[in-house]
Tab-separated table of C-alpha atoms in Angstrom:
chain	number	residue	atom	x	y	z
A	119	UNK	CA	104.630	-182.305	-104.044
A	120	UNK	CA	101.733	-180.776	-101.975
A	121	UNK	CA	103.179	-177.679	-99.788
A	122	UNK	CA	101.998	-176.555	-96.827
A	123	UNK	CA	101.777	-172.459	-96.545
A	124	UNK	CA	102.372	-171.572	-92.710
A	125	UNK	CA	103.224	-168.112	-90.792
A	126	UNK	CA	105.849	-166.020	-92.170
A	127	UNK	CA	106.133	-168.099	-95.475
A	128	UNK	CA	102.377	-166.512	-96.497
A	129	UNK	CA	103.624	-163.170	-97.002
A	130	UNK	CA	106.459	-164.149	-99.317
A	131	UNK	CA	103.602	-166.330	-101.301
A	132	UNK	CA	101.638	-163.069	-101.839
A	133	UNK	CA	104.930	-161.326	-103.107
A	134	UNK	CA	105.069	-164.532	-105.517
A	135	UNK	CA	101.875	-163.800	-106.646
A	136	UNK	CA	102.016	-160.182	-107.349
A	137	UNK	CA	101.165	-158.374	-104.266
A	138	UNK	CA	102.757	-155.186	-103.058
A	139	UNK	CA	104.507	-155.443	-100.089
A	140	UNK	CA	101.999	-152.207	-98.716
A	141	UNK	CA	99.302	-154.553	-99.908
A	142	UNK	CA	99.891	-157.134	-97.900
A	143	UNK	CA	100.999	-154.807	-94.838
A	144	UNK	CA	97.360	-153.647	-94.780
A	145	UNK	CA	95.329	-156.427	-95.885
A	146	UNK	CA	92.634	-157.779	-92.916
A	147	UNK	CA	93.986	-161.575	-93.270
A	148	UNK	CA	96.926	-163.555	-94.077
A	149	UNK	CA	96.533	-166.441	-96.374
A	150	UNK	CA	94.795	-169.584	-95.296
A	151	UNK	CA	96.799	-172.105	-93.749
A	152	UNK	CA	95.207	-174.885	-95.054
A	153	UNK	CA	97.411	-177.924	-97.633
A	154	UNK	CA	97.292	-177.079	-101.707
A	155	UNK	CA	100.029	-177.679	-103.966
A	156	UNK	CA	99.252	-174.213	-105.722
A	157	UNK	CA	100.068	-170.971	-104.756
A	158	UNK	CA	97.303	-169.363	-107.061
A	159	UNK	CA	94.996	-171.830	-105.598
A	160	UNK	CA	95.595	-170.646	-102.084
A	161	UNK	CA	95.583	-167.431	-102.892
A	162	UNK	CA	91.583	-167.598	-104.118
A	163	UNK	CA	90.810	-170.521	-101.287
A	164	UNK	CA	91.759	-167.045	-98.986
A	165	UNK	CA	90.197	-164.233	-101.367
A	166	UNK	CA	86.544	-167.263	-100.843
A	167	UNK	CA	87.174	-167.912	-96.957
A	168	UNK	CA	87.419	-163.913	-96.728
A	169	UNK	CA	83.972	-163.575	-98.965
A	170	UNK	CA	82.445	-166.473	-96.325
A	171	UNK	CA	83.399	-164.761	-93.210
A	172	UNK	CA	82.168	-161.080	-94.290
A	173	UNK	CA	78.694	-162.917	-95.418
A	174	UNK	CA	79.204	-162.485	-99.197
A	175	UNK	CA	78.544	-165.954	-99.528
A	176	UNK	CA	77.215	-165.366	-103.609
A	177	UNK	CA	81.253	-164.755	-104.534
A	178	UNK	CA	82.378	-167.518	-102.614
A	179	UNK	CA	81.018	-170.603	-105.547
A	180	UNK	CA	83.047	-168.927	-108.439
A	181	UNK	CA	86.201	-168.483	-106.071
A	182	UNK	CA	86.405	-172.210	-105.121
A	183	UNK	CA	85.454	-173.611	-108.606
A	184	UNK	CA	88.964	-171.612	-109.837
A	185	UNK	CA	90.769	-172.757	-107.058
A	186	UNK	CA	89.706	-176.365	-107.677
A	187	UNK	CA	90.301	-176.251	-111.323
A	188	UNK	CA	94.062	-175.255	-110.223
A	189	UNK	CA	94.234	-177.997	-107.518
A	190	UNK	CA	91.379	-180.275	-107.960
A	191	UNK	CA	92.849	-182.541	-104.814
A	192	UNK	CA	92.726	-179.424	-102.643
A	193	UNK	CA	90.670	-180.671	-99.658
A	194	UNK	CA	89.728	-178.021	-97.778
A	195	UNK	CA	88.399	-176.024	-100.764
A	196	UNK	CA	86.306	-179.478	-101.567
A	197	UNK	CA	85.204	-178.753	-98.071
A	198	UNK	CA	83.510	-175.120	-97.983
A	199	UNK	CA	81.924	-175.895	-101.613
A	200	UNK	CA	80.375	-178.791	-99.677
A	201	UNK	CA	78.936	-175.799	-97.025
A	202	UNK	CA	78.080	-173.642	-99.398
A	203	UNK	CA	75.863	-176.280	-101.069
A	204	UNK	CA	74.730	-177.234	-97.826
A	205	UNK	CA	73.948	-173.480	-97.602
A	206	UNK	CA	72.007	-173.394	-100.934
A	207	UNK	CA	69.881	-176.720	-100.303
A	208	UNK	CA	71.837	-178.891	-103.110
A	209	UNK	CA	72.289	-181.898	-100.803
A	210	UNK	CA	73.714	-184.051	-103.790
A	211	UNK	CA	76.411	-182.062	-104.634
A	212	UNK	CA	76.899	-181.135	-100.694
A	213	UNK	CA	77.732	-185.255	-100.148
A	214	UNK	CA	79.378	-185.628	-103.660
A	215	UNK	CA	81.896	-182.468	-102.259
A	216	UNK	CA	82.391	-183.392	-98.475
A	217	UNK	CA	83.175	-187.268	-100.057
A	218	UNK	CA	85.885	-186.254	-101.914
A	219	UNK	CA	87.533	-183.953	-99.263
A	220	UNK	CA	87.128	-187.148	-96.638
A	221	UNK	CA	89.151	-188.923	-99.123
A	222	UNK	CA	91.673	-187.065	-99.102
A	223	UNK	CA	92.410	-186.388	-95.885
A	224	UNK	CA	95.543	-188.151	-95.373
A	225	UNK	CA	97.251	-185.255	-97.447
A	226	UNK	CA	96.327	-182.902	-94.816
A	227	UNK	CA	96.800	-181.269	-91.886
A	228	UNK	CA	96.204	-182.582	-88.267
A	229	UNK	CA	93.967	-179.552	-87.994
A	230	UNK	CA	92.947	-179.619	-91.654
A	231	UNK	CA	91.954	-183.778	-91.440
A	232	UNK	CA	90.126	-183.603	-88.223
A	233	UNK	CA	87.891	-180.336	-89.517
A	234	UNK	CA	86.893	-182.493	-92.483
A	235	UNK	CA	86.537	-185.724	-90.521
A	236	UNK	CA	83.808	-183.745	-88.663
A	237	UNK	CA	82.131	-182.781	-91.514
A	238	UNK	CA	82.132	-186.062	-92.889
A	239	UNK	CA	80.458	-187.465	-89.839
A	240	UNK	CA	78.176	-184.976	-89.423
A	241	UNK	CA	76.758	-185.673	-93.031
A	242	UNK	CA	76.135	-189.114	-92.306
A	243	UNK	CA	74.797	-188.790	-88.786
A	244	UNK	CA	77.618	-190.291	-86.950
A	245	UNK	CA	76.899	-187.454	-84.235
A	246	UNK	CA	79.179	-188.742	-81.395
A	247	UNK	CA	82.067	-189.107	-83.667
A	248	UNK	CA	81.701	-185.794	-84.842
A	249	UNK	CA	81.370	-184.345	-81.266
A	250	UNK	CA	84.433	-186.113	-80.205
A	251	UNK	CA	85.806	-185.087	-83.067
A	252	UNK	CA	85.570	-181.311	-82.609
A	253	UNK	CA	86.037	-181.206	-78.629
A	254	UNK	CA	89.521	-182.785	-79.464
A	255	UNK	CA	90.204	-180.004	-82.283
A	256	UNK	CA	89.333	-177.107	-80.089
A	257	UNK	CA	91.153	-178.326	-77.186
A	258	UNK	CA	94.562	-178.928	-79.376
A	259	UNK	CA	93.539	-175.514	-80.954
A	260	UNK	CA	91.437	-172.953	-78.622
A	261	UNK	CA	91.954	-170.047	-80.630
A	262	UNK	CA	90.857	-171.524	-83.760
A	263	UNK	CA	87.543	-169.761	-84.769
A	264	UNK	CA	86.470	-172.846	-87.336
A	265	UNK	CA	86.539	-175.376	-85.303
A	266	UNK	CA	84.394	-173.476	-82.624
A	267	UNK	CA	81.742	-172.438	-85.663
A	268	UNK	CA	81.887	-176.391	-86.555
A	269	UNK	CA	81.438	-177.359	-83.027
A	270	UNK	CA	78.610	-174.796	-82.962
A	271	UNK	CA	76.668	-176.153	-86.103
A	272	UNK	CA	76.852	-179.701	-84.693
A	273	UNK	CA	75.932	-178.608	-81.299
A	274	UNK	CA	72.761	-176.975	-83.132
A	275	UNK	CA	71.977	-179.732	-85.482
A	276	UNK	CA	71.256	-182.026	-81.738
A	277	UNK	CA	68.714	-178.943	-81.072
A	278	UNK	CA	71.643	-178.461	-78.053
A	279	UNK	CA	70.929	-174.433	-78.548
A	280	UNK	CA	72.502	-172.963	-75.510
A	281	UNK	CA	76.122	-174.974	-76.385
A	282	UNK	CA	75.691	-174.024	-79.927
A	283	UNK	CA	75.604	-170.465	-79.023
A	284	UNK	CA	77.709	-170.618	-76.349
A	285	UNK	CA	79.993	-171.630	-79.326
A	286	UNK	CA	79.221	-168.846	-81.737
A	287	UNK	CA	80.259	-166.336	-79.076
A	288	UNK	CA	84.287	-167.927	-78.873
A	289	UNK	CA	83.744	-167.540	-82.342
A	290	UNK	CA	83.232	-164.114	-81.963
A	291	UNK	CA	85.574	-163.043	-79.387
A	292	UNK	CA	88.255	-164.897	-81.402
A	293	UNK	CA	87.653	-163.491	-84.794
A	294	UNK	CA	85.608	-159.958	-84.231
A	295	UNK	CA	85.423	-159.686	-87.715
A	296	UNK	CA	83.154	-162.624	-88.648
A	297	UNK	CA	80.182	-161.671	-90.438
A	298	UNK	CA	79.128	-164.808	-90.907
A	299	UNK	CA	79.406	-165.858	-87.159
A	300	UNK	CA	77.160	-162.449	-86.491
A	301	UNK	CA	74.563	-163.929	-88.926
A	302	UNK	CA	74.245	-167.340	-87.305
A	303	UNK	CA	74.169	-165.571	-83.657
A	304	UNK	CA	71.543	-163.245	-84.903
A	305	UNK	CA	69.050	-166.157	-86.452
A	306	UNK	CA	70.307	-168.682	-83.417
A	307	UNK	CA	68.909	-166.137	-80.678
A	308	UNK	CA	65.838	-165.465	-82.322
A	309	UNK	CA	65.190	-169.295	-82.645
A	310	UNK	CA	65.617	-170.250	-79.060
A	311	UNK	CA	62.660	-167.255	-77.957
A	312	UNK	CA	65.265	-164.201	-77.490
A	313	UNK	CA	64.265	-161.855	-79.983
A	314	UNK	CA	65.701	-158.982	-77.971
A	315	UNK	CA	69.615	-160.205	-77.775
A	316	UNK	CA	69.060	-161.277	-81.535
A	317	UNK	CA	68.032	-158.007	-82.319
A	318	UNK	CA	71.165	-156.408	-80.183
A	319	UNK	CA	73.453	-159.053	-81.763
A	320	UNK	CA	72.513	-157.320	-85.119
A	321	UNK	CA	72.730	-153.585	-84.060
A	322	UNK	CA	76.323	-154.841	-82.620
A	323	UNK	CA	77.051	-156.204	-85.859
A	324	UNK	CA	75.672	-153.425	-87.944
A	325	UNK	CA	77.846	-150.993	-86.161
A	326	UNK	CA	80.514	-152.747	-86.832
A	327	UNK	CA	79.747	-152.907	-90.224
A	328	UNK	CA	79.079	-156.392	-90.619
A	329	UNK	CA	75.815	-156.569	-91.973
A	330	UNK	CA	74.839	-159.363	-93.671
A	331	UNK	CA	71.597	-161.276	-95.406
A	332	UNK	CA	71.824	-164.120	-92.628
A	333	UNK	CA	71.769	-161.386	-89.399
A	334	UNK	CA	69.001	-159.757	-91.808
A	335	UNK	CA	67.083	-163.098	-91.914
A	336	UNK	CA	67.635	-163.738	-88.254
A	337	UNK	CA	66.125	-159.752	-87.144
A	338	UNK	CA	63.029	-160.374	-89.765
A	339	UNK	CA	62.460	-163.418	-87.059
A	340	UNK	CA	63.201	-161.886	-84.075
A	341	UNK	CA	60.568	-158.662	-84.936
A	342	UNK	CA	58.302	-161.276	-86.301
A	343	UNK	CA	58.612	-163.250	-82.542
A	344	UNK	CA	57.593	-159.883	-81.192
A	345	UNK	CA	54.737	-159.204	-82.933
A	346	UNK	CA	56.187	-156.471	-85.232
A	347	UNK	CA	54.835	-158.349	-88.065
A	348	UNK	CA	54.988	-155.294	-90.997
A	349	UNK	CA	58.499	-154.781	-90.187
A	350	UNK	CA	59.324	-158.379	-90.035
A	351	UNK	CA	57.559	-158.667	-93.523
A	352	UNK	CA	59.298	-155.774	-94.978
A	353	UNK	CA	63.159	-157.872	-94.143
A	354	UNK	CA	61.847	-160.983	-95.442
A	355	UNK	CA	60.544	-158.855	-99.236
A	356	UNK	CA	64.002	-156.955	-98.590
A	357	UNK	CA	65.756	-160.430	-98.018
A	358	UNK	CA	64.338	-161.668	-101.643
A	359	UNK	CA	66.712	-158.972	-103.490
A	360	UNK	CA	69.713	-160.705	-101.885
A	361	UNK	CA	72.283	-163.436	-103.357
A	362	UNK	CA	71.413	-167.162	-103.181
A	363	UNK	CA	70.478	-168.688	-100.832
A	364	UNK	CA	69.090	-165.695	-99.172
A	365	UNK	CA	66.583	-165.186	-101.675
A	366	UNK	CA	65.160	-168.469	-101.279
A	367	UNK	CA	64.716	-167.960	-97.678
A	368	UNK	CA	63.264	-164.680	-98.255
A	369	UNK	CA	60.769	-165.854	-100.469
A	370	UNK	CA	59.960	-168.587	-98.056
A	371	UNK	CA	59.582	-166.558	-94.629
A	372	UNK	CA	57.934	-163.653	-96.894
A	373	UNK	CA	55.147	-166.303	-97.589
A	374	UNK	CA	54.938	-167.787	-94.061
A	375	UNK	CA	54.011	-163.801	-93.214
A	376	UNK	CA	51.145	-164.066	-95.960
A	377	UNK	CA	50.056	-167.834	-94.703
A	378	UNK	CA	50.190	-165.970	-91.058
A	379	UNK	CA	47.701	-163.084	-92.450
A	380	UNK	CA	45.402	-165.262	-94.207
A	381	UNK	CA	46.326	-164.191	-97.738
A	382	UNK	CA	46.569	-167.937	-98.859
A	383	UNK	CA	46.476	-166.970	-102.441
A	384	UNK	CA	48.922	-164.807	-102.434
A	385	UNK	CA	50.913	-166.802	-100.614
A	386	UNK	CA	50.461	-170.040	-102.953
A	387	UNK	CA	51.840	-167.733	-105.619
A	388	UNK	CA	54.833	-166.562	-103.691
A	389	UNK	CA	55.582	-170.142	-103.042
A	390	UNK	CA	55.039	-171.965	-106.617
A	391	UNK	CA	57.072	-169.158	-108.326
A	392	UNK	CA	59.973	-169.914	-105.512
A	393	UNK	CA	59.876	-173.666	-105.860
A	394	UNK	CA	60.368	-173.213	-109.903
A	395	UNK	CA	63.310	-171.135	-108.707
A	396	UNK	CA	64.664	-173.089	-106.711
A	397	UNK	CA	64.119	-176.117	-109.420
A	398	UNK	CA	66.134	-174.044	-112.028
A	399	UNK	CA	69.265	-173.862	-109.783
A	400	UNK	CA	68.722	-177.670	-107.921
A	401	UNK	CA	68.503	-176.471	-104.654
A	402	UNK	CA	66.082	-179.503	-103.253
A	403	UNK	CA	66.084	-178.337	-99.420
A	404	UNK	CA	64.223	-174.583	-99.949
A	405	UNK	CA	62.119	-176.364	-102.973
A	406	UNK	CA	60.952	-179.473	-100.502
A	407	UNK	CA	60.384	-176.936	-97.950
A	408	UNK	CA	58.187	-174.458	-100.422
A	409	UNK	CA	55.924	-177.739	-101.448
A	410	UNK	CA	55.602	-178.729	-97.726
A	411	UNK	CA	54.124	-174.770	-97.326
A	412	UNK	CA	51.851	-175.163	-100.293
A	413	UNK	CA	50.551	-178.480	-99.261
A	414	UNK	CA	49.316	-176.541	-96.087
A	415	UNK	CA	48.243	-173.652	-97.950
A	416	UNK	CA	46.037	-175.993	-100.119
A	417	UNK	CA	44.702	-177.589	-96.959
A	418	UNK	CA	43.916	-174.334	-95.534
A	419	UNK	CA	42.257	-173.343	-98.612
A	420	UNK	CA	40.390	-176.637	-98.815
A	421	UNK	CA	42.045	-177.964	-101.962
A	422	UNK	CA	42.775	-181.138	-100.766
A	423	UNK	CA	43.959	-182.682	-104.424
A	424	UNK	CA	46.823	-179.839	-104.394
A	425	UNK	CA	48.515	-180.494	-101.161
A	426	UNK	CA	48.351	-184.308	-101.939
A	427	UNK	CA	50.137	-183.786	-105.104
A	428	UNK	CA	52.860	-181.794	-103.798
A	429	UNK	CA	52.947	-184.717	-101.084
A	430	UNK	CA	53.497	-186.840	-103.339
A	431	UNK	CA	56.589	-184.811	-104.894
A	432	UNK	CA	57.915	-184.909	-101.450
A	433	UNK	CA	57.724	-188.653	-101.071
A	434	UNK	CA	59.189	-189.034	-104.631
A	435	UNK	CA	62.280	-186.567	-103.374
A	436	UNK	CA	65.103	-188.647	-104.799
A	437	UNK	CA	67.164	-187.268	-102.327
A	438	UNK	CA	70.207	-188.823	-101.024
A	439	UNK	CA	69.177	-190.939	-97.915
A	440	UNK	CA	70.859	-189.480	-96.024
A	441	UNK	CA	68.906	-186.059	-96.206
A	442	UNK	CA	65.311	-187.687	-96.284
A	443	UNK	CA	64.586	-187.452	-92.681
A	444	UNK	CA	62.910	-184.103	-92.132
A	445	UNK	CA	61.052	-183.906	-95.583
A	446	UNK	CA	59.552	-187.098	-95.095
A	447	UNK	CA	58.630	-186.346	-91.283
A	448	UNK	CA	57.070	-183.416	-92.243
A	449	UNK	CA	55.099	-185.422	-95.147
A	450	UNK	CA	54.224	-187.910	-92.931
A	451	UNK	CA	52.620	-185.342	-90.462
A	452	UNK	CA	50.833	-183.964	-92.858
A	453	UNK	CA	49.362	-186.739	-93.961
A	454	UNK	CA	48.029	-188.473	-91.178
A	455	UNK	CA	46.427	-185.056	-90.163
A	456	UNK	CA	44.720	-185.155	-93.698
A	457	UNK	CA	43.196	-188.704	-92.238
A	458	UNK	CA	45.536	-190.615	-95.223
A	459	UNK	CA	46.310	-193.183	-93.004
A	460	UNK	CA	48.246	-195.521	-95.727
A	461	UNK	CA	50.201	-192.575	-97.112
A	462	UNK	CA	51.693	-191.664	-93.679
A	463	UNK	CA	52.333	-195.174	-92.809
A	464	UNK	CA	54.624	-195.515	-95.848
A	465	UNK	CA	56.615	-191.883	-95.064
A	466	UNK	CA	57.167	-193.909	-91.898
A	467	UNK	CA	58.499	-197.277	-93.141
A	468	UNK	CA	61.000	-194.807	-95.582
A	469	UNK	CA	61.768	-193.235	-92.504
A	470	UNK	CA	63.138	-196.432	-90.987
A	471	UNK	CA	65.086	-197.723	-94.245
């Protein structure tokens, strides 16, 4: 029978489990209060929620993949593997992940069922559905710091900026302690053209000592958006040192700096060695995005035969659907500014399928 760990009861799971009772005194959070038939199970679901909120997202696969092969109908773990591939650009496994979670939601939860319902219609563009969604979870439960950070993502995915970081900041004030909600602020400020709260977001966060590689990526932006470009480009090398999927974004920003300076060699380099990369580990999202850059690069350098052939790997994605939109946009673009007519017709007409 699937249990459901609330409260009080936590605290005599971690004595189960082996903890001291000083441990558990003094540890920074209870156990997640999410459904799992195993104890063990919930006990690394909380060690890999813990890893996600302090922004050490590269400990966080290998925690859920244990958990899962304890309880492989535990739903919400099913969930944040679906975020962190999200996170990493593997859009296949992302849908494959949330999928399974959505079906088996009954087993949940009324908090648990409506987070994943969310989710669900997020990934598949229902976008009213998932706003309705999440305004009804964080009304039943105000003080719950995911379902503000989920209601913040989909606020951000309309390009609704102001709400989505309206949302981060309950986020905050609920759970001080969120790395990971410090990151998003960070890169979310410097995105909607104010570089100097994203860069006091970060100092706030670094004092606290909640550093992290997304509030890193966010203050190489906001010193790039003031014009500090050498200490913009010295986070984004920094940033290519970090866990994944950091160092794909690192890579990618640290060869937008190059494009910016004119060094369109170096930068074609930088980009072809992070699209093999990112090839190795099946993260589609940063390698579409690094052929989209060298197709511009190879414009800019007048090789017209290179960007059309990493066009053409665009077009030729085999993406999920569902995930097409923006790759073949920016293909499309591309194209008709190259004068290729036929070619951006036909990104369009894939568009509409």
């Amino acid at each position: 029978e699937i249990a459901r760990h609330h409260g009080v009861v936590a605290g005599r799971v971690r004595e189960d489990l082996g903890e001291s009772a000083p441990a558990i005194e003094n540890s920074s959070r209870p156990l997640a209060k999410v459904t799992t038939r195993s104890l063990s199970a919930l006990q690394l679901y909380s060690q890999a929620t813990d890893a996600f909120g302090q922004g050490r997202v590269g400990q966080v696969p290998a925690l859920l993949q244990s958990a899962l092969a304890q309880d492989p109908e535990f739903a919400m773990a099913r969930r944040l593997m679906a975020q962190i591939h999200e996170m990493m650009g593997n859009r296949a496994a992302e849908q494959e992940e949330l999928k399974r979670a959505y079906d088996l939601r009954q087993s949940v939860t009324q908090r648990e069922r409506r987070l994943i319902e969310a989710s669900y219609y997020n990934l598949i563009g229902d976008d009213t559905s998932a706003i309705n969604a999440l305004i009804a979870l964080v009304t039943l439960y105000p003080d719950d710091p995911d379902a503000h950070a989920l209601l913040a993502s989909e606020y951000y995915d309309l390009g609704d900026l102001g709400s989505a970081i309206q949302q981060l900041r309950q986020v905050i004030k609920i759970d001080p302690g969120s790395a990971s909600a410090y990151g998003k602020l960070v890169t979310w400020l410097a995105r909607n053209n104010a570089p100097d709260q994203a860069i006091q977001v970060y100092q706030e966060a670094a004092s606290r000592g909640l550093d992290s590689s997304n509030a890193r990526w966010g203050l190489g932006m906001a010193l790039w958006n003031e014009g500090k470009v050498a200490e913009a480009e010295a986070e984004f090398r920094r940033l290519q040192e970090a866990n994944p999927p950091y160092a794909s974004i690192g890579r990618i920003y640290f060869a937008r700096v190059l494009i910016y300076k004119g060094r369109l060699l170096e930068a074609s380099e930088q980009l072809a060695s992070g699209i093999r990369e990112d090839q190795v580990a099946r993260n589609k999202s940063p390698e579409l995005l690094g052929r989209y850059l060298l197709a511009r690069t190879a414009v800019d350098r007048g090789d017209r035969a290179a960007a059309l052939r990493q066009l053409i790997l665009i077009m030729r994605t085999g993406e999920p659907k569902a995930f097409q939109a923006t790759d073949l946009e920016r293909a499309g673009a591309m194209y008709a500014q190259m004068g290729e007519v036929r070619f951006a017709i036909r990104a369009l007409k894939n568009l509409e399928e």
